[in-house]
mmCIF file of C-alpha atoms in Angstrom:
data_model
loop_
_atom_site.group_PDB
_atom_site.id
_atom_site.type_symbol
_atom_site.label_atom_id
_atom_site.label_comp_id
_atom_site.label_asym_id
_atom_site.label_seq_id
_atom_site.Cartn_x
_atom_site.Cartn_y
_atom_site.Cartn_z
ATOM 1 C CA MET A 31 93.746 91.340 109.420
ATOM 2 C CA THR A 32 95.520 91.002 106.090
ATOM 3 C CA LEU A 33 96.324 94.490 103.822
ATOM 4 C CA ARG A 34 93.113 93.824 101.963
ATOM 5 C CA ASP A 35 90.870 94.348 105.504
ATOM 6 C CA GLU A 36 92.882 97.428 106.981
ATOM 7 C CA LEU A 37 91.992 99.347 104.088
ATOM 8 C CA ARG A 38 88.524 98.853 103.590
ATOM 9 C CA PHE A 39 87.718 99.009 107.734
ATOM 10 C CA VAL A 40 90.082 102.606 107.327
ATOM 11 C CA HIS A 41 87.572 103.104 104.078
ATOM 12 C CA ASP A 42 84.174 101.774 106.154
ATOM 13 C CA ASN A 43 84.818 104.605 108.882
ATOM 14 C CA ARG A 44 84.960 107.323 106.704
ATOM 15 C CA HIS A 45 82.369 108.844 107.371
ATOM 16 C CA VAL A 46 83.927 109.756 111.163
ATOM 17 C CA ARG A 47 85.494 112.575 110.015
ATOM 18 C CA LEU A 48 83.767 113.626 106.390
ATOM 19 C CA SER A 49 80.513 114.283 105.463
ATOM 20 C CA ALA A 50 78.416 113.104 103.093
ATOM 21 C CA ASP A 51 78.671 115.569 101.000
ATOM 22 C CA ARG A 52 82.542 115.318 101.034
ATOM 23 C CA MET A 53 82.028 111.069 100.321
ATOM 24 C CA GLU A 54 79.667 111.797 97.467
ATOM 25 C CA THR A 55 81.986 113.821 95.606
ATOM 26 C CA MET A 56 84.752 112.094 96.789
ATOM 27 C CA ASP A 57 83.308 108.456 95.490
ATOM 28 C CA ARG A 58 81.951 110.055 92.100
ATOM 29 C CA ASN A 59 85.265 111.485 90.979
ATOM 30 C CA ALA A 60 86.561 108.030 91.832
ATOM 31 C CA ALA A 61 83.884 106.345 89.492
ATOM 32 C CA ALA A 62 84.967 108.526 86.498
ATOM 33 C CA LEU A 63 88.481 107.963 86.838
ATOM 34 C CA ALA A 64 87.151 103.700 87.188
ATOM 35 C CA ALA A 65 85.699 105.039 82.938
ATOM 36 C CA SER A 66 88.309 106.937 82.376
ATOM 37 C CA GLY A 67 89.554 103.246 80.803
ATOM 38 C CA ILE A 68 93.552 104.637 82.492
ATOM 39 C CA VAL A 69 93.749 101.156 84.597
ATOM 40 C CA GLU A 70 94.111 99.576 81.173
ATOM 41 C CA ARG A 71 96.421 101.389 79.491
ATOM 42 C CA ALA A 72 97.655 101.380 82.377
ATOM 43 C CA ALA A 73 102.062 99.877 81.928
ATOM 44 C CA GLY A 74 101.482 96.107 82.762
ATOM 45 C CA VAL A 75 103.126 92.098 82.686
ATOM 46 C CA GLY A 76 104.673 92.001 78.948
ATOM 47 C CA ASP A 77 105.772 95.574 78.985
ATOM 48 C CA ARG A 78 109.805 96.888 80.046
ATOM 49 C CA ALA A 79 109.857 99.685 82.421
ATOM 50 C CA PRO A 80 110.652 102.585 82.107
ATOM 51 C CA ASP A 81 113.821 103.477 83.228
ATOM 52 C CA PHE A 82 114.511 106.459 85.881
ATOM 53 C CA THR A 83 116.652 108.123 87.414
ATOM 54 C CA LEU A 84 115.005 110.872 90.815
ATOM 55 C CA GLY A 85 116.248 111.427 94.404
ATOM 56 C CA SER A 86 115.632 109.678 97.792
ATOM 57 C CA ALA A 87 114.328 111.442 100.749
ATOM 58 C CA THR A 88 117.884 110.971 101.644
ATOM 59 C CA GLY A 89 119.229 113.561 98.776
ATOM 60 C CA ARG A 90 121.298 110.346 96.609
ATOM 61 C CA GLN A 91 120.203 109.958 93.099
ATOM 62 C CA VAL A 92 118.458 105.776 92.531
ATOM 63 C CA SER A 93 118.229 104.059 88.584
ATOM 64 C CA LEU A 94 116.586 101.503 87.945
ATOM 65 C CA SER A 95 118.428 100.292 85.519
ATOM 66 C CA ALA A 96 121.798 100.458 87.828
ATOM 67 C CA LEU A 97 119.529 98.111 90.598
ATOM 68 C CA LEU A 98 118.502 96.110 88.292
ATOM 69 C CA THR A 99 122.240 94.434 87.862
ATOM 70 C CA ASP A 100 121.865 93.822 91.044
ATOM 71 C CA GLY A 101 118.627 91.788 91.166
ATOM 72 C CA PRO A 102 114.238 91.891 90.814
ATOM 73 C CA VAL A 103 113.300 95.207 91.880
ATOM 74 C CA VAL A 104 109.852 95.965 92.827
ATOM 75 C CA LEU A 105 108.166 98.644 92.642
ATOM 76 C CA THR A 106 105.617 101.086 93.896
ATOM 77 C CA PHE A 107 103.572 104.095 93.576
ATOM 78 C CA TYR A 108 101.565 105.888 96.194
ATOM 79 C CA ARG A 109 99.960 109.667 96.085
ATOM 80 C CA GLY A 110 101.076 111.088 99.259
ATOM 81 C CA ALA A 111 101.544 111.629 103.277
ATOM 82 C CA TRP A 112 98.768 113.012 103.631
ATOM 83 C CA CYS A 113 97.033 109.746 101.705
ATOM 84 C CA PRO A 114 96.244 106.974 105.067
ATOM 85 C CA PHE A 115 95.460 104.665 102.714
ATOM 86 C CA CYS A 116 99.069 104.940 101.576
ATOM 87 C CA ASN A 117 100.455 105.458 104.661
ATOM 88 C CA LEU A 118 99.253 101.854 105.493
ATOM 89 C CA ALA A 119 100.621 100.269 101.999
ATOM 90 C CA LEU A 120 104.229 101.614 103.120
ATOM 91 C CA ARG A 121 103.696 99.951 106.969
ATOM 92 C CA ALA A 122 102.594 96.731 104.882
ATOM 93 C CA LEU A 123 105.057 96.748 103.149
ATOM 94 C CA GLN A 124 108.049 98.019 105.476
ATOM 95 C CA ALA A 125 106.934 95.136 107.147
ATOM 96 C CA HIS A 126 106.769 92.684 104.364
ATOM 97 C CA HIS A 127 110.713 94.236 103.643
ATOM 98 C CA GLU A 128 112.982 92.009 105.090
ATOM 99 C CA ALA A 129 111.025 89.203 102.739
ATOM 100 C CA ILE A 130 111.887 90.860 100.199
ATOM 101 C CA THR A 131 115.146 91.258 100.439
ATOM 102 C CA ALA A 132 115.439 87.926 101.750
ATOM 103 C CA ARG A 133 113.906 86.548 97.969
ATOM 104 C CA GLY A 134 117.544 89.162 96.122
ATOM 105 C CA ALA A 135 114.664 92.476 95.161
ATOM 106 C CA ARG A 136 115.173 95.907 96.509
ATOM 107 C CA LEU A 137 112.154 97.610 97.237
ATOM 108 C CA LEU A 138 111.454 101.606 95.534
ATOM 109 C CA ALA A 139 108.399 103.996 97.023
ATOM 110 C CA VAL A 140 107.494 106.707 94.910
ATOM 111 C CA SER A 141 105.272 109.610 94.568
ATOM 112 C CA PRO A 142 104.879 113.783 93.457
ATOM 113 C CA GLN A 143 106.045 115.292 97.073
ATOM 114 C CA VAL A 144 109.049 117.061 97.178
ATOM 115 C CA PRO A 145 112.292 115.136 99.368
ATOM 116 C CA ASP A 146 111.400 116.932 102.573
ATOM 117 C CA GLU A 147 107.329 115.485 103.083
ATOM 118 C CA SER A 148 109.596 112.428 101.588
ATOM 119 C CA LEU A 149 111.864 112.346 104.492
ATOM 120 C CA SER A 150 109.706 113.558 107.304
ATOM 121 C CA LEU A 151 107.452 110.268 106.254
ATOM 122 C CA THR A 152 110.672 108.047 105.871
ATOM 123 C CA GLN A 153 112.046 108.557 109.619
ATOM 124 C CA LYS A 154 107.555 109.148 110.624
ATOM 125 C CA GLU A 155 107.534 105.706 109.193
ATOM 126 C CA GLU A 156 110.609 104.626 109.696
ATOM 127 C CA LEU A 157 111.165 102.778 106.191
ATOM 128 C CA ALA A 158 113.967 101.211 105.558
ATOM 129 C CA PHE A 159 114.036 101.470 102.108
ATOM 130 C CA ASP A 160 114.395 103.592 99.283
ATOM 131 C CA VAL A 161 111.403 107.456 98.836
ATOM 132 C CA LEU A 162 111.749 108.606 95.340
ATOM 133 C CA SER A 163 110.142 112.142 93.769
ATOM 134 C CA ASP A 164 108.620 112.063 90.755
ATOM 135 C CA ILE A 165 108.013 115.405 90.813
ATOM 136 C CA GLY A 166 104.971 116.533 88.199
ATOM 137 C CA SER A 167 104.359 113.010 87.694
ATOM 138 C CA ASP A 168 106.536 112.154 84.686
ATOM 139 C CA VAL A 169 108.003 109.241 86.030
ATOM 140 C CA ALA A 170 103.662 108.199 86.651
ATOM 141 C CA GLU A 171 102.977 109.648 83.491
ATOM 142 C CA ARG A 172 105.785 107.110 81.245
ATOM 143 C CA TYR A 173 104.280 104.265 83.004
ATOM 144 C CA GLY A 174 101.098 105.105 82.578
ATOM 145 C CA ILE A 175 99.174 105.856 85.587
ATOM 146 C CA ALA A 176 99.198 109.935 86.587
ATOM 147 C CA PHE A 177 96.237 111.066 86.209
ATOM 148 C CA ASP A 178 95.205 115.262 87.566
ATOM 149 C CA LEU A 179 93.004 116.202 89.551
ATOM 150 C CA GLY A 180 89.108 118.440 87.717
ATOM 151 C CA GLU A 181 88.407 121.228 89.611
ATOM 152 C CA GLU A 182 86.022 120.522 91.931
ATOM 153 C CA LEU A 183 88.063 117.112 93.904
ATOM 154 C CA GLY A 184 91.244 119.216 94.068
ATOM 155 C CA ALA A 185 89.430 122.385 95.208
ATOM 156 C CA LEU A 186 88.050 119.836 98.270
ATOM 157 C CA TYR A 187 91.453 119.134 98.614
ATOM 158 C CA ASP A 188 92.454 121.879 99.671
ATOM 159 C CA GLU A 189 89.219 122.207 102.340
ATOM 160 C CA LEU A 190 90.166 119.552 103.558
ATOM 161 C CA GLY A 191 94.349 120.784 103.798
ATOM 162 C CA PHE A 192 95.936 118.266 102.178
ATOM 163 C CA GLU A 193 98.837 120.406 100.249
ATOM 164 C CA LEU A 194 99.326 119.290 97.184
ATOM 165 C CA ARG A 195 100.443 122.776 95.607
ATOM 166 C CA ARG A 196 103.401 122.688 98.992
ATOM 167 C CA VAL A 197 104.125 119.505 99.282
ATOM 168 C CA ASN A 198 103.883 118.394 94.947
ATOM 169 C CA ASP A 199 105.907 121.223 94.225
ATOM 170 C CA GLY A 200 103.677 123.948 92.903
ATOM 171 C CA HIS A 201 102.678 120.681 91.077
ATOM 172 C CA ASP A 202 99.533 120.239 92.843
ATOM 173 C CA ARG A 203 96.779 118.911 90.679
ATOM 174 C CA THR A 204 98.387 115.103 89.135
ATOM 175 C CA LEU A 205 98.825 112.326 91.578
ATOM 176 C CA PRO A 206 99.300 108.597 89.848
ATOM 177 C CA LEU A 207 97.173 105.569 90.095
ATOM 178 C CA PRO A 208 97.843 102.964 93.308
ATOM 179 C CA ALA A 209 100.250 100.649 91.397
ATOM 180 C CA THR A 210 102.761 98.376 92.212
ATOM 181 C CA TYR A 211 105.132 96.595 90.134
ATOM 182 C CA VAL A 212 107.593 93.221 89.698
ATOM 183 C CA ILE A 213 110.675 94.408 87.806
ATOM 184 C CA ASP A 214 112.728 91.377 86.974
ATOM 185 C CA ARG A 215 116.393 92.620 86.207
ATOM 186 C CA ASP A 216 116.277 92.166 82.558
ATOM 187 C CA GLY A 217 114.018 95.142 83.201
ATOM 188 C CA VAL A 218 109.933 93.967 82.136
ATOM 189 C CA ILE A 219 107.410 94.343 84.301
ATOM 190 C CA ARG A 220 106.096 90.357 85.179
ATOM 191 C CA TRP A 221 104.261 90.992 87.629
ATOM 192 C CA ALA A 222 101.765 94.351 88.339
ATOM 193 C CA PHE A 223 98.850 96.672 90.539
ATOM 194 C CA VAL A 224 96.748 99.194 89.378
ATOM 195 C CA ALA A 225 94.294 100.261 90.346
ATOM 196 C CA SER A 226 91.584 103.531 90.697
ATOM 197 C CA ASP A 227 90.693 102.711 94.068
ATOM 198 C CA TYR A 228 92.337 105.222 95.697
ATOM 199 C CA ALA A 229 91.673 102.625 98.828
ATOM 200 C CA VAL A 230 92.689 98.968 97.181
ATOM 201 C CA ARG A 231 95.990 98.106 97.025
ATOM 202 C CA ALA A 232 98.299 95.905 96.108
ATOM 203 C CA GLU A 233 98.561 92.616 99.168
ATOM 204 C CA PRO A 234 102.062 91.886 100.236
ATOM 205 C CA SER A 235 101.534 88.174 99.361
ATOM 206 C CA ASP A 236 101.027 88.510 96.093
ATOM 207 C CA ILE A 237 104.567 90.246 95.939
ATOM 208 C CA LEU A 238 106.309 87.392 97.404
ATOM 209 C CA ALA A 239 105.090 85.485 95.073
ATOM 210 C CA ALA A 240 105.044 86.858 92.381
ATOM 211 C CA LEU A 241 108.690 87.518 93.380
ATOM 212 C CA ASP A 242 109.101 83.870 94.449
ATOM 213 C CA SER A 243 107.804 83.281 90.428
ATOM 214 C CA LEU A 244 110.891 85.262 88.888
ATOM 215 C CA SER A 245 113.030 81.673 90.193
#
């Protein structure tokens, strides 16, 4: 089963845990986000990847430009450990981590969560790659993928117990779109996946193919 199949299965069976009213609220807000044009405005192929330095789950400072001196970087943004679709995507990346590093690349995952939340996720999922904290979504903003939850959807997330105010250190209304970038050693984005649909993520096989195309 591909990651795409797993994500679709979870989405298609969300009625098991969500009421019809809540699904309608999510779908309506998702449609509004898609219509906003944010995907078209996001950083894309041929753009220079904005540099950044962020703290990792283990307390280290990680710089994109420093990593690029050793090879390409696969940079993926996710919403948080509270998101089942994010967890599936990270699990799939972990399963392909060895194949990514075999191509000389480094994998980074970025979310607006505080380091303690990222550390818990790293330990739970046994992630071998760096998970970085973009508190306030400043880096996501520079990539053009940060968006603000509306009051209605924010209130629904509160009802569902996602605790975004706590896990995002008070920045409970700003999240990144699902996005993955393959960045070459010159700091240029050579492959990009950006979606407004939270249930859609980059397929690991496509990431590997993008890395192969660099050489």
